[in-house]
Coordinates of C-alpha atoms and ligand atoms in Angstrom, one line a residue:
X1 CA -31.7 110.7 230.4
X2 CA -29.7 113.7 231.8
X3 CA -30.4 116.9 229.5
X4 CA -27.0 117.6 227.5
X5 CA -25.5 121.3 229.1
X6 CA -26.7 124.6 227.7
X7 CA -25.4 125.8 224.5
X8 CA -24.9 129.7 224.3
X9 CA -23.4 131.5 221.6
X10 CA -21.8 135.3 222.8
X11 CA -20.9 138.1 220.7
X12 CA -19.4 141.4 222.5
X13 CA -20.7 144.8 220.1
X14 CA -20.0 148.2 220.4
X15 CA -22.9 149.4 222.0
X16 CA -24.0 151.8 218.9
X17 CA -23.5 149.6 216.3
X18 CA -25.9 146.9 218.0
X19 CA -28.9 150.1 218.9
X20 CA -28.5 150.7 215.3
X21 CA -28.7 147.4 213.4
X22 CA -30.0 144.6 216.1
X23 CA -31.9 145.2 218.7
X24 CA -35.3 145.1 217.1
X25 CA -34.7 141.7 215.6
X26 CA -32.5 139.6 217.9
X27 CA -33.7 137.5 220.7
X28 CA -30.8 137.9 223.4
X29 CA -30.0 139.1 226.7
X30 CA -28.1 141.7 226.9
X31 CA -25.4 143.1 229.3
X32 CA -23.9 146.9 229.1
X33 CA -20.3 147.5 229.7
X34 CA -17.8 150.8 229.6
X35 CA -14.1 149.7 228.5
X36 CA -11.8 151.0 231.2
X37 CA -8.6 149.4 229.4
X38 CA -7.5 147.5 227.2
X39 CA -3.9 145.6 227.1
X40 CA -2.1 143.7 224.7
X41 CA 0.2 141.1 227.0
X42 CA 1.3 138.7 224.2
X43 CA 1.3 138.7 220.0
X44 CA -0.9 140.9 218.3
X45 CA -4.0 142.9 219.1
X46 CA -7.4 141.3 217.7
X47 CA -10.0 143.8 218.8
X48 CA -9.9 147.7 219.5
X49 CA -11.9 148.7 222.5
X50 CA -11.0 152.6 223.8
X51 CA -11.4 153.5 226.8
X52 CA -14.9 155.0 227.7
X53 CA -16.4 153.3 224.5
X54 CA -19.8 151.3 225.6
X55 CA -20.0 147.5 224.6
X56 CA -22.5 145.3 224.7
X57 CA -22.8 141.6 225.3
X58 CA -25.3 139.4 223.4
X59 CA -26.0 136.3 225.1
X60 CA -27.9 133.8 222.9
X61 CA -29.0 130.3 222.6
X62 CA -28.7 130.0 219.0
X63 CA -26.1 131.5 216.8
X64 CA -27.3 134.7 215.0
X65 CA -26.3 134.9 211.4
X66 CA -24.6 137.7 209.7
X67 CA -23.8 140.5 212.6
X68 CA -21.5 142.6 211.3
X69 CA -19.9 144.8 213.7
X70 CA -18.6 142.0 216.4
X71 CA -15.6 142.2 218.1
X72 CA -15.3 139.1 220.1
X73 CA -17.5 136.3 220.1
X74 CA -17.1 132.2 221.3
X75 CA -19.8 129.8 221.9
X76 CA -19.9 127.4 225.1
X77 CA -18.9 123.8 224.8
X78 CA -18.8 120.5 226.4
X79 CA -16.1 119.8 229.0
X80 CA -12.7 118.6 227.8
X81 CA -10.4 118.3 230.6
X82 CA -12.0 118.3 233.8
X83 CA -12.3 115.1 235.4
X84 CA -16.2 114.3 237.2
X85 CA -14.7 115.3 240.9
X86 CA -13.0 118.6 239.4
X87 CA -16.2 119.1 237.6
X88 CA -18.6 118.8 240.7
X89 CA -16.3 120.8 243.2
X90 CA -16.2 123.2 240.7
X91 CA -20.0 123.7 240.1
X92 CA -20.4 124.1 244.3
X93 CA -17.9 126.5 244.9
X94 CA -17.4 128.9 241.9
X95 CA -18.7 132.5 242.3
X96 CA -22.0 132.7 240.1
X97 CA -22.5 136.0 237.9
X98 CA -22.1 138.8 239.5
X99 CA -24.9 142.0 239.0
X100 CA -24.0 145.3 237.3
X101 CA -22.8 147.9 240.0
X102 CA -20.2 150.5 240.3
X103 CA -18.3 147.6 242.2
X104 CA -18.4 145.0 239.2
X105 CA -15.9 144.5 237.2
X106 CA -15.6 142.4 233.8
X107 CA -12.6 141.0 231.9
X108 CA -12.4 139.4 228.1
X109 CA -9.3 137.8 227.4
X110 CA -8.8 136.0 224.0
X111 CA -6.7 133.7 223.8
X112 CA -4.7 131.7 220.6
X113 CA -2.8 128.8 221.1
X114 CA 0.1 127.9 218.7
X115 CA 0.5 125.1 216.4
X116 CA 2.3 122.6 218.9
X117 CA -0.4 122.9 221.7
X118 CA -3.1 121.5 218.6
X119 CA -0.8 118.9 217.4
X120 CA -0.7 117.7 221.0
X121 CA -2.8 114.0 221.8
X122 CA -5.3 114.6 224.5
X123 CA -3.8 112.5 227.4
X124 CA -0.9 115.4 226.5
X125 CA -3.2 118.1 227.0
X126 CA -4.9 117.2 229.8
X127 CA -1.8 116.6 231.9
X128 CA -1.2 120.2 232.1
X129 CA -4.5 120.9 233.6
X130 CA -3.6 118.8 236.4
X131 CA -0.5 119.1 239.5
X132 CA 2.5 116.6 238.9
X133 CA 5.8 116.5 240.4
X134 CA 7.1 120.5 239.6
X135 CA 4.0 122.2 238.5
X136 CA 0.4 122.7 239.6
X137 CA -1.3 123.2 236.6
X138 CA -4.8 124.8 235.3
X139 CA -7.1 124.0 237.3
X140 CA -5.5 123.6 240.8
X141 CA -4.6 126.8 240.1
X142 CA -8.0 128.4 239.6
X143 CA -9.8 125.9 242.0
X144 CA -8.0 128.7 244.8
X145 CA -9.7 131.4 243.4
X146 CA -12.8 130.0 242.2
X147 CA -14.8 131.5 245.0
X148 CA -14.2 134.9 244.1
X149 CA -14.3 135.3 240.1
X150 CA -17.1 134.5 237.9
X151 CA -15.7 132.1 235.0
X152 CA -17.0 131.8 231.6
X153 CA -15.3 129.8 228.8
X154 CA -16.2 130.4 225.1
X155 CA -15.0 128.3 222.2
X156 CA -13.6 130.1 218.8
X157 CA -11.7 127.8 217.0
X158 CA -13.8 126.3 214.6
X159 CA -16.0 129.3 213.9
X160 CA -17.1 129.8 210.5
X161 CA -15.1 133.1 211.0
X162 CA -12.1 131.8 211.6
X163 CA -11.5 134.2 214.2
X164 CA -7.8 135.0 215.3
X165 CA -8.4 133.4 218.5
X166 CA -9.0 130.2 219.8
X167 CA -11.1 131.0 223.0
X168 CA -12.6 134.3 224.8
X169 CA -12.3 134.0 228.4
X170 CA -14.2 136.2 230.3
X171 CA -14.4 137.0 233.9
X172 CA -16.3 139.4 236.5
X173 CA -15.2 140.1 240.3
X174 CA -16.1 142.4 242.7
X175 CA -13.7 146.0 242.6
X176 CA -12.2 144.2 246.0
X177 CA -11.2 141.2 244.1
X178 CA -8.7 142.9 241.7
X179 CA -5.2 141.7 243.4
X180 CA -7.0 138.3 243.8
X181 CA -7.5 138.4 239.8
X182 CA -4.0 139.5 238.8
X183 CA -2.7 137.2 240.7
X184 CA -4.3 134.6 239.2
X185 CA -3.7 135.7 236.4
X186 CA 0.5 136.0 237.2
X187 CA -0.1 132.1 238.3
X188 CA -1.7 130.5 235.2
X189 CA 0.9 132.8 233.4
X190 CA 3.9 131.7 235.4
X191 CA 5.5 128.7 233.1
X192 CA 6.9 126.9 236.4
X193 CA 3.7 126.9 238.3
X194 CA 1.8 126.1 234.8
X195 CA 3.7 124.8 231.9
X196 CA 0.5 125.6 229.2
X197 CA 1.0 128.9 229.2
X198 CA 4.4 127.8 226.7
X199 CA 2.4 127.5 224.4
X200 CA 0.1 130.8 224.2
X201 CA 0.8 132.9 221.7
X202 CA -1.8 135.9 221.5
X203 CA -3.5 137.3 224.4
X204 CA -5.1 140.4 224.9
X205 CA -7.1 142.1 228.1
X206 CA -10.4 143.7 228.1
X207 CA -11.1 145.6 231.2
X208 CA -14.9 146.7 231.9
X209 CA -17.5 147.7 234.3
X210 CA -20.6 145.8 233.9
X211 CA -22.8 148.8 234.3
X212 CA -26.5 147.3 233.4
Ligands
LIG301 C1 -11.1 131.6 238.0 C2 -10.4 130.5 238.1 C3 -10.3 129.5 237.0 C4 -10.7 128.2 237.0 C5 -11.3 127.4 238.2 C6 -10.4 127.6 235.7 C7 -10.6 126.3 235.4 C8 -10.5 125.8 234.1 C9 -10.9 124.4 233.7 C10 -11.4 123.3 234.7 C11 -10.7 124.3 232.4 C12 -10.9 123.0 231.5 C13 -12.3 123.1 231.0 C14 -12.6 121.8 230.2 O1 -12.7 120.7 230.9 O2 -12.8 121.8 229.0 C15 -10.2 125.6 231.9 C16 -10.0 125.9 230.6 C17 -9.5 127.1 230.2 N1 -9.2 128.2 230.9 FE1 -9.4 128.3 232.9 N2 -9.8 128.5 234.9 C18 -9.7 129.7 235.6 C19 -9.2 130.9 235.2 C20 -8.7 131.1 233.9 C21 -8.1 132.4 233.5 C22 -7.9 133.6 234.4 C23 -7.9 132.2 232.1 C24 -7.3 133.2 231.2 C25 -6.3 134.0 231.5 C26 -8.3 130.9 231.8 C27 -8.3 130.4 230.5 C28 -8.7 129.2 230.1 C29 -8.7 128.7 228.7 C30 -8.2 129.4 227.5 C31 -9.1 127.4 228.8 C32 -9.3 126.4 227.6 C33 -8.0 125.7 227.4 C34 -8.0 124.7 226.3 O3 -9.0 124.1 226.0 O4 -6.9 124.5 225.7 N3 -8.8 130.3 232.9 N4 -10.1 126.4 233.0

């Protein structure tokens, strides 16, 4: 029998809150970041990251109970809407992390959806990760750019927490990459080319260097 796919739960600290409190008990690895931006591009803010500030990313197989100064955190999931081919052409092409550098570059985006998107039948959903007559959709739209940006898709929605977001998206690139993630980012947010993005209602951007 195949194993069933990792499991990781992520949290994303301010680097001072996690030397004081964490590090001596908590089994994780850890990533470093500076914040070089942050933007609000649709509904309210739901974290404060200023620019300069140092973050930290905990990267854990099991969930760690009671950490109190998080500002974003997801687990990873099963697949929902890729299909086996999608799935597979995915896992050969897509750019695999990338290692901290003055060249790397990080993104968090959380993401909420609103209450129409949820009430939605799956067979509903799924069609707008695929291209029909009009509209390319989700993931033909990323498959072009898969090559050059690292993906990573956490989970939110049924946290405990009950987070005000749904998912945290995050993404690294090479410094060369940049246009190539904007306009990816103009594409998935474009409600001709990709008729999901209707119904997003909160989004932020986090913009980082992965430094360590
Ligand atoms: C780098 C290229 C990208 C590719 C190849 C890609 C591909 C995919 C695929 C295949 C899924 C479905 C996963 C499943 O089966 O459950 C998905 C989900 C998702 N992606 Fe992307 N994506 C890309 C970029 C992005 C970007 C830039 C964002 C954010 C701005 C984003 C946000 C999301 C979200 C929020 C979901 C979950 C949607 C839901 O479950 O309702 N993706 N992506």
């Amino acid at each position: 029998m195949l194993a069933p796919p990792p499991r990781n739960w992520v949290y994303f600290l301010n680097s001072a809150a996690e030397e004081l409190r964490h590090s001596a008990q908590i089994s994780a690895r850890r990533t470093h970041y500076v914040v070089e931006s942050s933007v609000v591009v649709r509904g309210e803010s739901v974290a404060s990251m200023v620019a300069g500030a140092e973050l930290t990313r905990l990267f854990c197989d099991s969930p760690i109970a009671g950490l109190n100064d998080v500002l974003l955190a997801g687990s990873s999931q099963h697949l929902q809407y890729a299909n086996a081919a999608q799935r597979d052409h995915l896992a050969a092409v897509s750019a695999k992390e990338f290692s901290a550098g003055a060249t790397t570059r990080a993104v968090i985006i959380p993401i909420r959806k609103n209450a129409a998107w949820w009430r939605l039948a799956h067979d509903e959903r799924l069609a707008f990760f695929n291209p029909s007559p009009g509209k390319e959709g989700h993931t033909t739209i990323g498959e072009r750019y898969a090559g050059r940006i690292f993906r990573q898709l956490l989970h939110a929605r049924y946290d405990a927490a009950k987070p005000p977001y749904d998912f945290v998206t995050y993404f690294e690139f090479n410094e060369a990459d940049t246009s190539a993630f904007t306009a990816l980012l103009g594409e998935l947010r474009d409600e001709t080319l990709n008729p999901e993005w209707r119904y997003v209602e909160m989004e932020q951007e986090f913009w980082l260097r992965k430094v360590g």
